[in-house]
């Protein structure tokens, strides 16, 4: 059975309007803005990469810990600047719990973006100053202050002029070889010298050889001098000039 054709008035004209497509509000090539949850996870990931004691923290747990600062618009730089207000821990057993303790009250104390920006700049300036101090003494193996560094250079030169120092505890020179008045150091310079000796024990032997054992003990303290003696006795102390052993 053949069905009758519909009248021409019912037939489509062949032209059809497409539905209007909504224009995307996103910028071409741009990225969608993260929601609050995404921002928390992003901040947690950045902190895991940049804060050593957070390296093994669980990201979901950390995202929950940083939710308050993340929702307030804090950046990783701002969080790190806040954490730098206290000394970095040597070992952390529960990183997320420790971070929660450190961030307690942070949003209340640093409420504005302008204040946080100033804090970040101060943090960066302190890091640059620290790097400059390290660069000052790294080349010579000595301490950071100019006066103490000069003392180290003078001591090293004094030692190099003597091929056979007598066999005493820290290579003390004879009375004729020791300057009549060894330079006196301020409290700050003494702290500087002792900190340098922790990294380079040969500094103790150099000062002792140039100015005498008593002066070395005054500069570095008896504890550090005795420690250098014990380490040297094990054969693990490495200094920039080989010494001969004397009976």
Short mmCIF file of C-alpha atoms in Angstrom, two decimals:
data_model
loop_
_atom_site.label_atom_id
_atom_site.label_comp_id
_atom_site.label_asym_id
_atom_site.label_seq_id
_atom_site.Cartn_x
_atom_site.Cartn_y
_atom_site.Cartn_z
CA UNK A 1 0.00 0.00 0.00
CA UNK A 2 1.39 3.37 -1.04
CA UNK A 3 0.78 6.26 1.33
CA UNK A 4 -0.27 9.58 -0.22
CA UNK A 5 2.32 12.34 -0.41
CA UNK A 6 1.85 15.27 1.99
CA UNK A 7 0.80 18.59 0.46
CA UNK A 8 3.54 20.97 -0.55
CA UNK A 9 2.52 23.43 2.16
CA UNK A 10 3.58 20.89 4.75
CA UNK A 11 6.97 20.22 3.20
CA UNK A 12 10.07 21.89 4.61
CA UNK A 13 11.61 24.60 2.52
CA UNK A 14 15.05 23.01 2.80
CA UNK A 15 16.33 25.79 4.99
CA UNK A 16 16.88 25.11 8.69
CA UNK A 17 18.12 27.45 11.33
CA UNK A 18 20.87 26.11 13.58
CA UNK A 19 20.39 26.57 17.31
CA UNK A 20 22.29 29.55 18.70
CA UNK A 21 25.52 28.44 20.38
CA UNK A 22 26.43 30.10 23.63
CA UNK A 23 29.70 31.96 23.51
CA UNK A 24 32.36 30.80 25.92
CA UNK A 25 33.41 33.40 28.44
CA UNK A 26 36.86 31.87 28.71
CA UNK A 27 39.72 33.71 27.06
CA UNK A 28 41.29 32.01 24.03
CA UNK A 29 44.15 29.82 25.16
CA UNK A 30 43.45 30.64 28.81
CA UNK A 31 43.16 28.26 31.74
CA UNK A 32 40.05 27.78 33.80
CA UNK A 33 40.20 29.34 37.24
CA UNK A 34 40.63 26.79 40.00
CA UNK A 35 37.88 26.39 42.53
CA UNK A 36 38.69 26.46 46.23
CA UNK A 37 39.40 22.73 46.38
CA UNK A 38 41.73 22.87 43.38
CA UNK A 39 43.52 25.88 44.86
CA UNK A 40 44.10 24.00 48.11
CA UNK A 41 45.61 21.04 46.29
CA UNK A 42 47.72 23.33 44.12
CA UNK A 43 49.14 25.13 47.17
CA UNK A 44 49.78 21.80 48.92
CA UNK A 45 51.70 20.50 45.89
CA UNK A 46 53.86 23.63 45.70
CA UNK A 47 54.73 23.42 49.39
CA UNK A 48 55.64 19.73 49.09
CA UNK A 49 58.10 20.63 46.31
CA UNK A 50 59.63 23.64 48.04
CA UNK A 51 59.66 22.92 51.78
CA UNK A 52 62.12 20.10 52.57
CA UNK A 53 60.39 18.81 55.69
CA UNK A 54 57.10 18.54 53.76
CA UNK A 55 58.58 16.40 50.98
CA UNK A 56 57.00 13.18 52.26
CA UNK A 57 53.68 14.64 53.35
CA UNK A 58 50.43 13.32 51.86
CA UNK A 59 49.01 15.88 49.46
CA UNK A 60 45.31 15.35 50.32
CA UNK A 61 46.06 15.74 54.01
CA UNK A 62 48.19 18.82 53.35
CA UNK A 63 45.45 20.34 51.20
CA UNK A 64 43.12 20.13 54.17
CA UNK A 65 45.72 21.70 56.48
CA UNK A 66 46.30 24.71 54.18
CA UNK A 67 42.62 25.26 53.40
CA UNK A 68 42.38 28.46 55.47
CA UNK A 69 45.38 30.21 53.91
CA UNK A 70 44.54 28.90 50.43
CA UNK A 71 40.97 30.21 50.66
CA UNK A 72 42.38 33.56 51.82
CA UNK A 73 44.46 33.79 48.63
CA UNK A 74 47.89 33.04 50.05
CA UNK A 75 50.65 32.02 47.64
CA UNK A 76 53.37 29.44 48.30
CA UNK A 77 55.91 32.28 48.67
CA UNK A 78 53.77 33.86 51.38
CA UNK A 79 53.39 30.59 53.27
CA UNK A 80 57.16 29.99 53.09
CA UNK A 81 57.85 33.54 54.32
CA UNK A 82 55.53 32.89 57.26
CA UNK A 83 57.22 29.58 58.06
CA UNK A 84 60.62 31.32 57.95
CA UNK A 85 59.66 33.41 60.98
CA UNK A 86 60.79 30.42 63.05
CA UNK A 87 63.85 28.21 62.59
CA UNK A 88 63.47 25.29 60.22
CA UNK A 89 63.23 21.96 62.07
CA UNK A 90 65.94 19.35 61.57
CA UNK A 91 63.48 16.48 61.71
CA UNK A 92 59.67 16.32 61.61
CA UNK A 93 57.82 13.10 62.38
CA UNK A 94 54.34 14.36 61.42
CA UNK A 95 54.74 17.03 58.72
CA UNK A 96 51.03 17.81 58.31
CA UNK A 97 50.48 18.23 62.05
CA UNK A 98 53.60 20.35 62.38
CA UNK A 99 52.45 22.57 59.50
CA UNK A 100 49.02 22.97 61.09
CA UNK A 101 50.70 24.18 64.27
CA UNK A 102 52.90 26.63 62.35
CA UNK A 103 49.96 28.08 60.38
CA UNK A 104 47.78 28.60 63.42
CA UNK A 105 46.79 32.28 63.47
CA UNK A 106 48.59 33.13 60.21
CA UNK A 107 45.51 34.51 58.44
CA UNK A 108 44.66 36.67 61.41
CA UNK A 109 48.16 38.14 61.72
CA UNK A 110 48.77 38.63 57.97
CA UNK A 111 45.28 39.57 56.73
CA UNK A 112 46.14 41.72 53.69
CA UNK A 113 47.84 40.88 50.40
CA UNK A 114 49.92 44.05 50.66
CA UNK A 115 51.30 43.09 54.04
CA UNK A 116 52.11 39.58 52.84
CA UNK A 117 53.90 40.99 49.79
CA UNK A 118 56.13 43.09 52.05
CA UNK A 119 56.84 40.04 54.18
CA UNK A 120 57.84 38.03 51.09
CA UNK A 121 60.21 40.78 49.98
CA UNK A 122 61.78 40.87 53.43
CA UNK A 123 62.19 37.10 53.33
CA UNK A 124 63.89 37.26 49.93
CA UNK A 125 66.18 40.06 51.11
CA UNK A 126 67.27 37.96 54.10
CA UNK A 127 68.01 35.01 51.78
CA UNK A 128 70.11 37.24 49.51
CA UNK A 129 72.04 38.57 52.51
CA UNK A 130 72.67 35.05 53.75
CA UNK A 131 73.95 33.96 50.35
CA UNK A 132 76.25 36.98 50.25
CA UNK A 133 77.67 36.08 53.66
CA UNK A 134 78.32 32.51 52.54
CA UNK A 135 80.02 33.71 49.36
CA UNK A 136 82.30 35.97 51.43
CA UNK A 137 83.94 33.17 53.40
CA UNK A 138 83.43 30.15 51.14
CA UNK A 139 86.39 30.95 48.90
CA UNK A 140 88.91 30.99 51.75
CA UNK A 141 87.27 28.45 54.01
CA UNK A 142 87.04 31.06 56.73
CA UNK A 143 84.26 32.84 58.59
CA UNK A 144 81.94 35.52 57.29
CA UNK A 145 83.00 38.71 59.10
CA UNK A 146 85.79 40.67 57.40
CA UNK A 147 87.90 40.95 60.55
CA UNK A 148 87.68 37.26 61.36
CA UNK A 149 88.36 36.33 57.75
CA UNK A 150 91.50 38.49 57.81
CA UNK A 151 92.60 36.76 61.00
CA UNK A 152 92.21 33.42 59.29
CA UNK A 153 94.28 34.55 56.28
CA UNK A 154 97.04 35.90 58.54
CA UNK A 155 97.11 32.66 60.49
CA UNK A 156 97.29 30.59 57.32
CA UNK A 157 100.19 32.69 56.07
CA UNK A 158 101.95 32.34 59.44
CA UNK A 159 101.61 28.54 59.28
CA UNK A 160 102.90 28.34 55.70
CA UNK A 161 106.17 29.98 56.79
CA UNK A 162 106.96 27.07 59.11
CA UNK A 163 107.78 23.72 57.58
CA UNK A 164 108.36 21.86 60.87
CA UNK A 165 106.11 22.95 63.71
CA UNK A 166 106.90 21.32 67.10
CA UNK A 167 104.84 18.33 68.19
CA UNK A 168 102.31 19.77 70.62
CA UNK A 169 98.55 19.40 70.99
CA UNK A 170 97.48 21.78 68.21
CA UNK A 171 100.83 22.55 66.57
CA UNK A 172 101.69 25.45 68.89
CA UNK A 173 104.60 27.52 67.60
CA UNK A 174 107.53 28.65 69.71
CA UNK A 175 107.35 31.93 71.64
CA UNK A 176 109.48 33.73 69.05
CA UNK A 177 107.10 32.75 66.29
CA UNK A 178 103.88 33.84 67.97
CA UNK A 179 102.89 37.52 67.65
CA UNK A 180 103.29 39.47 70.90
CA UNK A 181 99.65 40.58 70.98
CA UNK A 182 97.17 38.34 69.13
CA UNK A 183 94.14 40.32 67.97
CA UNK A 184 91.18 40.45 70.30
CA UNK A 185 87.79 39.54 68.87
CA UNK A 186 84.42 40.94 69.75
CA UNK A 187 81.67 38.66 70.97
CA UNK A 188 80.11 38.68 67.50
CA UNK A 189 83.42 37.76 65.88
CA UNK A 190 83.99 34.94 68.38
CA UNK A 191 80.59 33.48 67.50
CA UNK A 192 81.45 33.84 63.82
CA UNK A 193 84.77 32.04 64.21
CA UNK A 194 83.25 29.18 66.21
CA UNK A 195 80.50 28.70 63.64
CA UNK A 196 83.13 28.55 60.89
CA UNK A 197 85.17 25.99 62.84
CA UNK A 198 82.14 23.69 62.96
CA UNK A 199 82.30 23.50 59.15
CA UNK A 200 86.09 23.62 58.74
CA UNK A 201 88.09 22.14 61.68
CA UNK A 202 91.36 23.08 59.99
CA UNK A 203 90.62 26.66 60.98
CA UNK A 204 91.33 25.67 64.61
CA UNK A 205 94.70 24.12 63.78
CA UNK A 206 95.67 27.12 61.65
CA UNK A 207 94.89 29.66 64.37
CA UNK A 208 96.60 27.52 67.02
CA UNK A 209 99.73 27.14 64.89
CA UNK A 210 99.91 30.86 64.19
CA UNK A 211 98.98 32.33 67.58
CA UNK A 212 99.32 29.53 70.12
CA UNK A 213 97.13 26.88 71.66
CA UNK A 214 95.85 29.09 74.49
CA UNK A 215 94.64 31.69 72.02
CA UNK A 216 92.95 29.03 69.91
CA UNK A 217 91.11 27.77 72.98
CA UNK A 218 90.05 31.34 73.77
CA UNK A 219 88.74 31.90 70.24
CA UNK A 220 87.08 28.54 69.62
CA UNK A 221 86.43 27.33 73.21
CA UNK A 222 88.10 24.34 74.81
CA UNK A 223 85.27 22.02 73.72
CA UNK A 224 85.78 22.71 70.01
CA UNK A 225 89.59 22.53 70.35
CA UNK A 226 89.36 19.17 72.14
CA UNK A 227 86.91 17.90 69.53
CA UNK A 228 89.35 18.78 66.73
CA UNK A 229 92.10 16.95 68.61
CA UNK A 230 89.96 13.81 68.94
CA UNK A 231 88.85 13.89 65.28
CA UNK A 232 92.42 14.45 64.15
CA UNK A 233 93.46 11.41 66.20
CA UNK A 234 91.09 9.24 64.15
CA UNK A 235 92.75 10.27 60.89
CA UNK A 236 89.51 11.73 59.46
CA UNK A 237 90.45 15.40 59.73
CA UNK A 238 91.37 16.85 56.33
CA UNK A 239 93.12 20.22 56.17
CA UNK A 240 94.49 22.24 53.31
CA UNK A 241 98.13 21.53 54.17
CA UNK A 242 99.53 18.05 54.99
CA UNK A 243 101.22 17.82 58.38
CA UNK A 244 103.92 15.40 59.43
CA UNK A 245 103.46 13.32 62.55
CA UNK A 246 106.00 13.90 65.28
CA UNK A 247 106.85 11.51 68.07
#
